[in-house]
């Protein structure tokens, strides 16, 4: 009998998550939970990384491992999520952008590379615009370039169109962590891409006690942030960046569907010429695995290190 025969069917395989330290950083209304993977060299560059709309800082765990101690990675749980779930509003992309600047100031980060995934990419772009000189180069991962909202949709309909099933789980109750894992294991984006790092990231979202566990994401925060993605200043931020940026886009979508958030045609319509934004396709990735998958995380880490090297150069 092999080891595989004796392991539970839902046992994730792959590299184990890297240890991190969790800090508390003061922001308006309370303290923000901030995860930090420290570089081996004290003089190494720093990356400030922002997560997606219903995610948390541990979504950057695979990238931290791929950085392999060559850069310090700082990833906050944005207000209304995970370790920062207790922070009150106001929510919105501008509030997160200002929180990112507060983290950089509190931790003494000088010109860190600023990265964001999904909603975090829009937040990163707006943070760079609202706080010029605070951050270095930008990496926008499958987000940051938006399109006007369909005018006929209500805010709730708009949210369903934007993140769909991710909203459903915010009102669900789970009897134990295994049930939450099972809920995510059937998600098309993760079906054959489940790893210990993904498992740790997903489990960080849970709050409460068995048999009443639920997502830490505050519904008010998610709704406000989701609708805020279509605010004029948020959509315009990518056109007013103070420096160059890379947009790394996944070629598959949130549900691993063939149509991703971006493609060559959509990016051409976005009119990025003259913005300083360089689009780059991440082949064979979807909206999630462009960050959490082995190939996606390796590509993100490489781009972050290159961005840091260009800044110091």
PDB file of C-alpha atoms in Angstrom:
ATOM      1  CA  UNK A   1       0.000   0.000   0.000  1.00  0.00           C
ATOM      2  CA  UNK A   2       1.396   3.409  -0.965  1.00  0.00           C
ATOM      3  CA  UNK A   3       1.294   6.640   1.023  1.00  0.00           C
ATOM      4  CA  UNK A   4      -1.186   8.053  -1.482  1.00  0.00           C
ATOM      5  CA  UNK A   5      -3.553   5.136  -0.748  1.00  0.00           C
ATOM      6  CA  UNK A   6      -3.649   6.000   2.943  1.00  0.00           C
ATOM      7  CA  UNK A   7      -3.979   9.795   2.698  1.00  0.00           C
ATOM      8  CA  UNK A   8      -7.421  11.457   2.949  1.00  0.00           C
ATOM      9  CA  UNK A   9      -8.836  12.376  -0.444  1.00  0.00           C
ATOM     10  CA  UNK A  10      -8.714  16.078   0.394  1.00  0.00           C
ATOM     11  CA  UNK A  11      -5.081  16.130   1.554  1.00  0.00           C
ATOM     12  CA  UNK A  12      -3.375  18.919  -0.423  1.00  0.00           C
ATOM     13  CA  UNK A  13      -0.027  18.209  -2.052  1.00  0.00           C
ATOM     14  CA  UNK A  14       2.784  20.608  -2.788  1.00  0.00           C
ATOM     15  CA  UNK A  15       5.123  22.927  -0.896  1.00  0.00           C
ATOM     16  CA  UNK A  16       4.194  23.833   2.664  1.00  0.00           C
ATOM     17  CA  UNK A  17       3.403  27.500   3.418  1.00  0.00           C
ATOM     18  CA  UNK A  18       6.313  29.658   4.509  1.00  0.00           C
ATOM     19  CA  UNK A  19       6.196  30.966   8.090  1.00  0.00           C
ATOM     20  CA  UNK A  20       5.375  34.662   8.415  1.00  0.00           C
ATOM     21  CA  UNK A  21       5.050  37.227  11.146  1.00  0.00           C
ATOM     22  CA  UNK A  22       1.790  39.068  11.745  1.00  0.00           C
ATOM     23  CA  UNK A  23       1.981  42.740  12.650  1.00  0.00           C
ATOM     24  CA  UNK A  24      -0.629  45.250  13.787  1.00  0.00           C
ATOM     25  CA  UNK A  25      -0.396  48.613  12.048  1.00  0.00           C
ATOM     26  CA  UNK A  26      -2.475  51.594  13.213  1.00  0.00           C
ATOM     27  CA  UNK A  27      -4.863  53.039  10.635  1.00  0.00           C
ATOM     28  CA  UNK A  28      -7.984  55.200  11.045  1.00  0.00           C
ATOM     29  CA  UNK A  29     -10.445  53.258  13.190  1.00  0.00           C
ATOM     30  CA  UNK A  30      -8.070  50.671  14.632  1.00  0.00           C
ATOM     31  CA  UNK A  31      -5.261  48.319  13.626  1.00  0.00           C
ATOM     32  CA  UNK A  32      -4.693  46.607  10.310  1.00  0.00           C
ATOM     33  CA  UNK A  33      -3.365  43.035  10.324  1.00  0.00           C
ATOM     34  CA  UNK A  34      -0.246  42.845   8.159  1.00  0.00           C
ATOM     35  CA  UNK A  35       1.621  39.673   7.167  1.00  0.00           C
ATOM     36  CA  UNK A  36       5.364  39.918   6.559  1.00  0.00           C
ATOM     37  CA  UNK A  37       7.815  37.467   5.017  1.00  0.00           C
ATOM     38  CA  UNK A  38      11.238  38.977   5.746  1.00  0.00           C
ATOM     39  CA  UNK A  39      14.127  38.757   3.286  1.00  0.00           C
ATOM     40  CA  UNK A  40      17.381  37.105   4.278  1.00  0.00           C
ATOM     41  CA  UNK A  41      19.316  40.318   3.502  1.00  0.00           C
ATOM     42  CA  UNK A  42      18.246  43.388   5.525  1.00  0.00           C
ATOM     43  CA  UNK A  43      19.107  45.513   2.495  1.00  0.00           C
ATOM     44  CA  UNK A  44      16.812  43.560   0.146  1.00  0.00           C
ATOM     45  CA  UNK A  45      13.925  45.372  -1.568  1.00  0.00           C
ATOM     46  CA  UNK A  46      10.410  45.348  -0.181  1.00  0.00           C
ATOM     47  CA  UNK A  47       7.115  44.597  -1.897  1.00  0.00           C
ATOM     48  CA  UNK A  48       3.780  45.827  -0.560  1.00  0.00           C
ATOM     49  CA  UNK A  49       1.097  43.481  -1.905  1.00  0.00           C
ATOM     50  CA  UNK A  50      -2.685  43.990  -1.861  1.00  0.00           C
ATOM     51  CA  UNK A  51      -5.221  41.177  -2.188  1.00  0.00           C
ATOM     52  CA  UNK A  52      -8.563  40.784  -3.961  1.00  0.00           C
ATOM     53  CA  UNK A  53     -12.076  41.628  -2.880  1.00  0.00           C
ATOM     54  CA  UNK A  54     -12.897  38.549  -0.761  1.00  0.00           C
ATOM     55  CA  UNK A  55      -9.321  37.366  -0.206  1.00  0.00           C
ATOM     56  CA  UNK A  56      -6.706  38.046   2.479  1.00  0.00           C
ATOM     57  CA  UNK A  57      -2.974  38.664   2.737  1.00  0.00           C
ATOM     58  CA  UNK A  58      -2.145  34.958   2.696  1.00  0.00           C
ATOM     59  CA  UNK A  59      -3.193  34.797  -0.963  1.00  0.00           C
ATOM     60  CA  UNK A  60       0.376  36.023  -1.604  1.00  0.00           C
ATOM     61  CA  UNK A  61       1.930  33.018   0.168  1.00  0.00           C
ATOM     62  CA  UNK A  62       3.092  31.214  -2.974  1.00  0.00           C
ATOM     63  CA  UNK A  63       4.677  34.420  -4.264  1.00  0.00           C
ATOM     64  CA  UNK A  64       6.490  34.868  -0.938  1.00  0.00           C
ATOM     65  CA  UNK A  65       7.949  31.378  -1.286  1.00  0.00           C
ATOM     66  CA  UNK A  66       9.006  32.041  -4.863  1.00  0.00           C
ATOM     67  CA  UNK A  67      10.775  35.239  -3.817  1.00  0.00           C
ATOM     68  CA  UNK A  68      13.024  32.876  -1.844  1.00  0.00           C
ATOM     69  CA  UNK A  69      14.235  35.458   0.627  1.00  0.00           C
ATOM     70  CA  UNK A  70      15.365  37.884  -2.104  1.00  0.00           C
ATOM     71  CA  UNK A  71      12.759  40.491  -1.124  1.00  0.00           C
ATOM     72  CA  UNK A  72      10.604  41.223   1.887  1.00  0.00           C
ATOM     73  CA  UNK A  73       6.918  40.793   1.138  1.00  0.00           C
ATOM     74  CA  UNK A  74       4.377  42.757   3.176  1.00  0.00           C
ATOM     75  CA  UNK A  75       0.723  41.839   2.633  1.00  0.00           C
ATOM     76  CA  UNK A  76      -2.052  43.392   4.734  1.00  0.00           C
ATOM     77  CA  UNK A  77      -5.479  41.930   5.329  1.00  0.00           C
ATOM     78  CA  UNK A  78      -7.509  44.827   3.963  1.00  0.00           C
ATOM     79  CA  UNK A  79     -10.107  46.298   6.300  1.00  0.00           C
ATOM     80  CA  UNK A  80     -13.209  44.152   6.583  1.00  0.00           C
ATOM     81  CA  UNK A  81     -11.340  40.877   5.935  1.00  0.00           C
ATOM     82  CA  UNK A  82      -9.555  38.174   7.978  1.00  0.00           C
ATOM     83  CA  UNK A  83      -7.337  39.717  10.648  1.00  0.00           C
ATOM     84  CA  UNK A  84      -8.673  43.185   9.812  1.00  0.00           C
ATOM     85  CA  UNK A  85     -12.336  42.159   9.803  1.00  0.00           C
ATOM     86  CA  UNK A  86     -13.037  44.215  12.929  1.00  0.00           C
ATOM     87  CA  UNK A  87     -11.975  47.500  11.352  1.00  0.00           C
ATOM     88  CA  UNK A  88     -14.970  49.746  10.698  1.00  0.00           C
ATOM     89  CA  UNK A  89     -15.719  51.741   7.569  1.00  0.00           C
ATOM     90  CA  UNK A  90     -15.640  53.851   5.658  1.00  0.00           C
ATOM     91  CA  UNK A  91     -14.768  51.152   3.152  1.00  0.00           C
ATOM     92  CA  UNK A  92     -14.032  51.658  -0.518  1.00  0.00           C
ATOM     93  CA  UNK A  93     -11.020  51.611  -2.828  1.00  0.00           C
ATOM     94  CA  UNK A  94      -9.806  55.020  -1.654  1.00  0.00           C
ATOM     95  CA  UNK A  95      -9.877  53.886   1.996  1.00  0.00           C
ATOM     96  CA  UNK A  96      -7.783  50.817   1.130  1.00  0.00           C
ATOM     97  CA  UNK A  97      -5.376  52.976  -0.884  1.00  0.00           C
ATOM     98  CA  UNK A  98      -4.872  55.278   2.090  1.00  0.00           C
ATOM     99  CA  UNK A  99      -4.440  52.268   4.393  1.00  0.00           C
ATOM    100  CA  UNK A 100      -1.680  50.990   2.070  1.00  0.00           C
ATOM    101  CA  UNK A 101       0.108  54.326   2.366  1.00  0.00           C
ATOM    102  CA  UNK A 102      -0.301  54.180   6.152  1.00  0.00           C
ATOM    103  CA  UNK A 103       1.292  50.706   6.220  1.00  0.00           C
ATOM    104  CA  UNK A 104       4.236  51.919   4.138  1.00  0.00           C
ATOM    105  CA  UNK A 105       4.754  54.886   6.468  1.00  0.00           C
ATOM    106  CA  UNK A 106       4.335  52.907   9.697  1.00  0.00           C
ATOM    107  CA  UNK A 107       6.830  50.245   8.608  1.00  0.00           C
ATOM    108  CA  UNK A 108       9.298  52.761   7.205  1.00  0.00           C
ATOM    109  CA  UNK A 109       9.105  51.394   3.662  1.00  0.00           C
ATOM    110  CA  UNK A 110      10.941  53.594   1.179  1.00  0.00           C
ATOM    111  CA  UNK A 111       9.665  53.304  -2.362  1.00  0.00           C
ATOM    112  CA  UNK A 112       8.482  49.700  -2.091  1.00  0.00           C
ATOM    113  CA  UNK A 113       7.314  47.909  -5.201  1.00  0.00           C
ATOM    114  CA  UNK A 114       3.521  48.089  -5.048  1.00  0.00           C
ATOM    115  CA  UNK A 115       1.560  45.073  -6.258  1.00  0.00           C
ATOM    116  CA  UNK A 116      -2.103  44.217  -6.300  1.00  0.00           C
ATOM    117  CA  UNK A 117      -4.258  41.319  -7.436  1.00  0.00           C
ATOM    118  CA  UNK A 118      -7.806  41.805  -8.756  1.00  0.00           C
ATOM    119  CA  UNK A 119      -9.400  44.528  -6.587  1.00  0.00           C
ATOM    120  CA  UNK A 120      -5.982  44.984  -5.028  1.00  0.00           C
ATOM    121  CA  UNK A 121      -4.644  46.049  -8.432  1.00  0.00           C
ATOM    122  CA  UNK A 122      -7.224  48.850  -8.643  1.00  0.00           C
ATOM    123  CA  UNK A 123      -6.307  49.795  -5.075  1.00  0.00           C
ATOM    124  CA  UNK A 124      -2.605  49.833  -5.935  1.00  0.00           C
ATOM    125  CA  UNK A 125      -3.180  52.092  -8.944  1.00  0.00           C
ATOM    126  CA  UNK A 126      -5.257  54.525  -6.907  1.00  0.00           C
ATOM    127  CA  UNK A 127      -2.740  54.459  -4.043  1.00  0.00           C
ATOM    128  CA  UNK A 128       0.045  55.422  -6.460  1.00  0.00           C
ATOM    129  CA  UNK A 129      -2.042  58.346  -7.716  1.00  0.00           C
ATOM    130  CA  UNK A 130      -3.205  59.520  -4.284  1.00  0.00           C
ATOM    131  CA  UNK A 131       0.241  59.176  -2.705  1.00  0.00           C
ATOM    132  CA  UNK A 132       2.841  60.071  -5.351  1.00  0.00           C
ATOM    133  CA  UNK A 133       6.388  59.476  -4.233  1.00  0.00           C
ATOM    134  CA  UNK A 134       5.391  56.934  -1.583  1.00  0.00           C
ATOM    135  CA  UNK A 135       5.720  53.834  -3.788  1.00  0.00           C
ATOM    136  CA  UNK A 136       8.043  52.478  -6.445  1.00  0.00           C
ATOM    137  CA  UNK A 137       7.075  50.567  -9.570  1.00  0.00           C
ATOM    138  CA  UNK A 138       3.695  48.886  -9.872  1.00  0.00           C
ATOM    139  CA  UNK A 139       2.660  45.347 -10.745  1.00  0.00           C
ATOM    140  CA  UNK A 140      -1.052  44.948 -11.485  1.00  0.00           C
ATOM    141  CA  UNK A 141      -2.104  41.290 -11.449  1.00  0.00           C
ATOM    142  CA  UNK A 142      -5.322  40.610 -13.384  1.00  0.00           C
ATOM    143  CA  UNK A 143      -6.859  43.910 -12.369  1.00  0.00           C
ATOM    144  CA  UNK A 144      -6.375  47.658 -12.343  1.00  0.00           C
ATOM    145  CA  UNK A 145      -7.762  48.322 -15.821  1.00  0.00           C
ATOM    146  CA  UNK A 146     -11.525  48.675 -15.659  1.00  0.00           C
ATOM    147  CA  UNK A 147     -14.464  49.365 -17.890  1.00  0.00           C
ATOM    148  CA  UNK A 148     -17.606  51.447 -17.197  1.00  0.00           C
ATOM    149  CA  UNK A 149     -20.435  49.577 -15.461  1.00  0.00           C
ATOM    150  CA  UNK A 150     -23.563  48.632 -17.415  1.00  0.00           C
ATOM    151  CA  UNK A 151     -25.981  51.425 -16.525  1.00  0.00           C
ATOM    152  CA  UNK A 152     -29.040  49.148 -16.353  1.00  0.00           C
ATOM    153  CA  UNK A 153     -27.749  47.078 -13.408  1.00  0.00           C
ATOM    154  CA  UNK A 154     -28.573  47.733  -9.759  1.00  0.00           C
ATOM    155  CA  UNK A 155     -25.663  47.687  -7.253  1.00  0.00           C
ATOM    156  CA  UNK A 156     -26.512  44.107  -6.169  1.00  0.00           C
ATOM    157  CA  UNK A 157     -26.820  42.954  -9.783  1.00  0.00           C
ATOM    158  CA  UNK A 158     -23.505  44.614 -10.503  1.00  0.00           C
ATOM    159  CA  UNK A 159     -21.875  42.754  -7.617  1.00  0.00           C
ATOM    160  CA  UNK A 160     -23.235  39.430  -8.873  1.00  0.00           C
ATOM    161  CA  UNK A 161     -21.834  40.188 -12.306  1.00  0.00           C
ATOM    162  CA  UNK A 162     -18.433  41.132 -10.872  1.00  0.00           C
ATOM    163  CA  UNK A 163     -17.690  38.328  -8.408  1.00  0.00           C
ATOM    164  CA  UNK A 164     -20.678  35.990  -8.700  1.00  0.00           C
ATOM    165  CA  UNK A 165     -20.407  32.886  -6.475  1.00  0.00           C
ATOM    166  CA  UNK A 166     -17.818  34.527  -4.210  1.00  0.00           C
ATOM    167  CA  UNK A 167     -20.656  36.644  -2.781  1.00  0.00           C
ATOM    168  CA  UNK A 168     -22.758  33.577  -1.955  1.00  0.00           C
ATOM    169  CA  UNK A 169     -20.376  32.175   0.620  1.00  0.00           C
ATOM    170  CA  UNK A 170     -20.395  35.375   2.694  1.00  0.00           C
ATOM    171  CA  UNK A 171     -23.800  34.435   4.125  1.00  0.00           C
ATOM    172  CA  UNK A 172     -23.101  30.689   4.429  1.00  0.00           C
ATOM    173  CA  UNK A 173     -22.385  28.785   7.671  1.00  0.00           C
ATOM    174  CA  UNK A 174     -19.974  25.826   7.756  1.00  0.00           C
ATOM    175  CA  UNK A 175     -19.896  23.137  10.486  1.00  0.00           C
ATOM    176  CA  UNK A 176     -16.123  22.713  10.386  1.00  0.00           C
ATOM    177  CA  UNK A 177     -12.999  23.573   8.422  1.00  0.00           C
ATOM    178  CA  UNK A 178     -13.233  20.424   6.354  1.00  0.00           C
ATOM    179  CA  UNK A 179     -16.617  21.567   5.068  1.00  0.00           C
ATOM    180  CA  UNK A 180     -15.161  24.920   4.059  1.00  0.00           C
ATOM    181  CA  UNK A 181     -12.309  23.156   2.309  1.00  0.00           C
ATOM    182  CA  UNK A 182     -14.789  20.912   0.480  1.00  0.00           C
ATOM    183  CA  UNK A 183     -16.738  23.994  -0.624  1.00  0.00           C
ATOM    184  CA  UNK A 184     -13.631  25.452  -2.237  1.00  0.00           C
ATOM    185  CA  UNK A 185     -12.227  22.196  -3.600  1.00  0.00           C
ATOM    186  CA  UNK A 186     -15.012  21.975  -6.195  1.00  0.00           C
ATOM    187  CA  UNK A 187     -14.390  25.528  -7.421  1.00  0.00           C
ATOM    188  CA  UNK A 188     -13.322  25.171 -11.078  1.00  0.00           C
ATOM    189  CA  UNK A 189     -10.338  27.459 -10.568  1.00  0.00           C
ATOM    190  CA  UNK A 190      -8.883  25.161  -7.891  1.00  0.00           C
ATOM    191  CA  UNK A 191     -10.173  21.663  -8.757  1.00  0.00           C
ATOM    192  CA  UNK A 192      -6.788  20.245  -9.784  1.00  0.00           C
ATOM    193  CA  UNK A 193      -4.630  23.030  -8.354  1.00  0.00           C
ATOM    194  CA  UNK A 194      -5.149  22.602  -4.609  1.00  0.00           C
ATOM    195  CA  UNK A 195      -2.002  23.009  -2.497  1.00  0.00           C
ATOM    196  CA  UNK A 196      -1.154  23.489   1.190  1.00  0.00           C
ATOM    197  CA  UNK A 197      -0.616  27.181   0.423  1.00  0.00           C
ATOM    198  CA  UNK A 198      -4.077  27.551  -1.097  1.00  0.00           C
ATOM    199  CA  UNK A 199      -5.535  25.661   1.842  1.00  0.00           C
ATOM    200  CA  UNK A 200      -3.863  27.979   4.361  1.00  0.00           C
ATOM    201  CA  UNK A 201      -5.043  31.049   2.462  1.00  0.00           C
ATOM    202  CA  UNK A 202      -8.639  29.788   2.326  1.00  0.00           C
ATOM    203  CA  UNK A 203      -8.680  28.736   5.984  1.00  0.00           C
ATOM    204  CA  UNK A 204      -7.455  32.173   7.110  1.00  0.00           C
ATOM    205  CA  UNK A 205     -10.810  33.530   5.964  1.00  0.00           C
ATOM    206  CA  UNK A 206     -12.820  31.574   8.550  1.00  0.00           C
ATOM    207  CA  UNK A 207     -14.061  33.071  11.820  1.00  0.00           C
ATOM    208  CA  UNK A 208     -16.322  31.763  14.590  1.00  0.00           C
ATOM    209  CA  UNK A 209     -16.470  28.406  16.323  1.00  0.00           C
ATOM    210  CA  UNK A 210     -17.622  24.991  15.135  1.00  0.00           C
ATOM    211  CA  UNK A 211     -20.318  24.223  14.151  1.00  0.00           C
ATOM    212  CA  UNK A 212     -20.883  27.847  13.075  1.00  0.00           C
ATOM    213  CA  UNK A 213     -17.928  28.968  11.006  1.00  0.00           C
ATOM    214  CA  UNK A 214     -18.329  31.665   8.392  1.00  0.00           C
ATOM    215  CA  UNK A 215     -16.290  33.931   6.131  1.00  0.00           C
ATOM    216  CA  UNK A 216     -14.604  36.827   7.868  1.00  0.00           C
ATOM    217  CA  UNK A 217     -15.434  39.158   4.972  1.00  0.00           C
ATOM    218  CA  UNK A 218     -17.862  41.847   6.030  1.00  0.00           C
ATOM    219  CA  UNK A 219     -20.675  42.036   3.506  1.00  0.00           C
ATOM    220  CA  UNK A 220     -20.883  45.820   3.769  1.00  0.00           C
ATOM    221  CA  UNK A 221     -17.196  46.129   2.937  1.00  0.00           C
ATOM    222  CA  UNK A 222     -17.402  43.793  -0.051  1.00  0.00           C
ATOM    223  CA  UNK A 223     -20.469  45.534  -1.459  1.00  0.00           C
ATOM    224  CA  UNK A 224     -18.978  48.999  -1.026  1.00  0.00           C
ATOM    225  CA  UNK A 225     -15.668  47.969  -2.548  1.00  0.00           C
ATOM    226  CA  UNK A 226     -17.274  46.103  -5.438  1.00  0.00           C
ATOM    227  CA  UNK A 227     -19.450  49.003  -6.512  1.00  0.00           C
ATOM    228  CA  UNK A 228     -16.512  51.336  -5.914  1.00  0.00           C
ATOM    229  CA  UNK A 229     -14.499  49.573  -8.609  1.00  0.00           C
ATOM    230  CA  UNK A 230     -16.596  51.526 -11.103  1.00  0.00           C
ATOM    231  CA  UNK A 231     -16.031  54.950  -9.545  1.00  0.00           C
ATOM    232  CA  UNK A 232     -14.637  57.447 -12.025  1.00  0.00           C
ATOM    233  CA  UNK A 233     -11.448  58.118 -10.043  1.00  0.00           C
ATOM    234  CA  UNK A 234     -10.764  54.397  -9.662  1.00  0.00           C
ATOM    235  CA  UNK A 235     -11.225  53.736 -13.377  1.00  0.00           C
ATOM    236  CA  UNK A 236      -9.070  56.754 -14.252  1.00  0.00           C
ATOM    237  CA  UNK A 237      -6.190  55.926 -11.889  1.00  0.00           C
ATOM    238  CA  UNK A 238      -4.356  53.668 -14.351  1.00  0.00           C
ATOM    239  CA  UNK A 239      -4.180  56.616 -16.780  1.00  0.00           C
ATOM    240  CA  UNK A 240      -2.552  58.925 -14.249  1.00  0.00           C
ATOM    241  CA  UNK A 241       0.124  56.728 -12.696  1.00  0.00           C
ATOM    242  CA  UNK A 242       3.253  58.610 -11.600  1.00  0.00           C
ATOM    243  CA  UNK A 243       5.512  55.883 -12.980  1.00  0.00           C
ATOM    244  CA  UNK A 244       5.635  52.738 -15.115  1.00  0.00           C
ATOM    245  CA  UNK A 245       3.587  49.648 -14.369  1.00  0.00           C
ATOM    246  CA  UNK A 246       3.153  46.108 -15.649  1.00  0.00           C
ATOM    247  CA  UNK A 247      -0.278  44.537 -16.085  1.00  0.00           C
ATOM    248  CA  UNK A 248      -0.007  40.758 -15.811  1.00  0.00           C
ATOM    249  CA  UNK A 249      -3.247  39.280 -17.095  1.00  0.00           C
ATOM    250  CA  UNK A 250      -4.488  35.700 -16.847  1.00  0.00           C
ATOM    251  CA  UNK A 251      -5.830  34.120 -19.997  1.00  0.00           C
ATOM    252  CA  UNK A 252      -8.681  32.381 -18.135  1.00  0.00           C
ATOM    253  CA  UNK A 253     -11.410  33.738 -15.871  1.00  0.00           C
ATOM    254  CA  UNK A 254     -12.646  33.483 -12.280  1.00  0.00           C
ATOM    255  CA  UNK A 255     -14.308  30.124 -12.916  1.00  0.00           C
ATOM    256  CA  UNK A 256     -11.449  28.889 -15.130  1.00  0.00           C
ATOM    257  CA  UNK A 257     -13.537  29.746 -18.180  1.00  0.00           C
ATOM    258  CA  UNK A 258     -11.685  30.407 -21.468  1.00  0.00           C
ATOM    259  CA  UNK A 259     -12.612  34.109 -21.452  1.00  0.00           C
ATOM    260  CA  UNK A 260     -10.567  35.942 -18.848  1.00  0.00           C
ATOM    261  CA  UNK A 261     -11.049  39.448 -17.546  1.00  0.00           C
ATOM    262  CA  UNK A 262      -8.698  40.683 -20.260  1.00  0.00           C
ATOM    263  CA  UNK A 263      -7.569  39.693 -23.716  1.00  0.00           C
ATOM    264  CA  UNK A 264      -5.779  41.485 -26.544  1.00  0.00           C
ATOM    265  CA  UNK A 265      -9.004  42.935 -27.938  1.00  0.00           C
ATOM    266  CA  UNK A 266     -10.242  44.266 -24.592  1.00  0.00           C
ATOM    267  CA  UNK A 267      -6.866  45.754 -23.791  1.00  0.00           C
ATOM    268  CA  UNK A 268      -6.765  47.428 -27.195  1.00  0.00           C
ATOM    269  CA  UNK A 269     -10.162  48.999 -26.453  1.00  0.00           C
ATOM    270  CA  UNK A 270      -8.868  50.147 -23.070  1.00  0.00           C
ATOM    271  CA  UNK A 271      -6.437  52.481 -24.833  1.00  0.00           C
ATOM    272  CA  UNK A 272      -3.379  52.034 -22.623  1.00  0.00           C
ATOM    273  CA  UNK A 273      -0.976  53.707 -25.065  1.00  0.00           C
ATOM    274  CA  UNK A 274       0.818  56.536 -23.333  1.00  0.00           C
ATOM    275  CA  UNK A 275      -0.117  55.376 -19.826  1.00  0.00           C
ATOM    276  CA  UNK A 276       3.187  53.678 -19.023  1.00  0.00           C
ATOM    277  CA  UNK A 277       1.354  50.367 -18.498  1.00  0.00           C
ATOM    278  CA  UNK A 278       2.880  47.320 -20.212  1.00  0.00           C
ATOM    279  CA  UNK A 279       0.455  44.368 -20.581  1.00  0.00           C
ATOM    280  CA  UNK A 280       1.881  40.859 -20.244  1.00  0.00           C
ATOM    281  CA  UNK A 281      -0.087  37.630 -20.687  1.00  0.00           C
ATOM    282  CA  UNK A 282       0.245  34.867 -18.086  1.00  0.00           C
ATOM    283  CA  UNK A 283      -0.403  31.744 -20.163  1.00  0.00           C
ATOM    284  CA  UNK A 284      -2.213  28.730 -18.711  1.00  0.00           C
ATOM    285  CA  UNK A 285      -3.423  30.590 -15.622  1.00  0.00           C
ATOM    286  CA  UNK A 286      -6.823  31.678 -14.390  1.00  0.00           C
ATOM    287  CA  UNK A 287      -7.795  34.660 -12.241  1.00  0.00           C
ATOM    288  CA  UNK A 288      -6.752  32.826  -9.064  1.00  0.00           C
ATOM    289  CA  UNK A 289      -3.825  30.657 -10.157  1.00  0.00           C
ATOM    290  CA  UNK A 290      -2.045  33.618 -11.727  1.00  0.00           C
ATOM    291  CA  UNK A 291      -1.257  34.370  -8.071  1.00  0.00           C
ATOM    292  CA  UNK A 292      -1.572  31.049  -6.194  1.00  0.00           C
ATOM    293  CA  UNK A 293      -0.462  28.529  -8.831  1.00  0.00           C
ATOM    294  CA  UNK A 294       3.134  27.416  -9.227  1.00  0.00           C
ATOM    295  CA  UNK A 295       3.677  28.954 -12.670  1.00  0.00           C
ATOM    296  CA  UNK A 296       1.741  32.128 -11.878  1.00  0.00           C
ATOM    297  CA  UNK A 297       3.493  32.738  -8.556  1.00  0.00           C
ATOM    298  CA  UNK A 298       6.899  32.204 -10.177  1.00  0.00           C
ATOM    299  CA  UNK A 299       6.086  34.753 -12.867  1.00  0.00           C
ATOM    300  CA  UNK A 300       4.758  37.283 -10.349  1.00  0.00           C
ATOM    301  CA  UNK A 301       7.847  36.880  -8.146  1.00  0.00           C
ATOM    302  CA  UNK A 302      10.152  37.334 -11.136  1.00  0.00           C
ATOM    303  CA  UNK A 303       8.357  40.513 -12.202  1.00  0.00           C
ATOM    304  CA  UNK A 304       8.511  41.895  -8.662  1.00  0.00           C
ATOM    305  CA  UNK A 305      12.247  41.317  -8.454  1.00  0.00           C
ATOM    306  CA  UNK A 306      12.768  42.924 -11.854  1.00  0.00           C
ATOM    307  CA  UNK A 307      10.665  45.920 -10.800  1.00  0.00           C
ATOM    308  CA  UNK A 308      12.757  46.300  -7.651  1.00  0.00           C
ATOM    309  CA  UNK A 309      16.008  46.031  -9.647  1.00  0.00           C
ATOM    310  CA  UNK A 310      14.874  48.685 -12.139  1.00  0.00           C
ATOM    311  CA  UNK A 311      13.937  51.007  -9.284  1.00  0.00           C
ATOM    312  CA  UNK A 312      17.323  50.674  -7.577  1.00  0.00           C
ATOM    313  CA  UNK A 313      19.113  50.868 -10.922  1.00  0.00           C
TER     314      UNK A 313
END
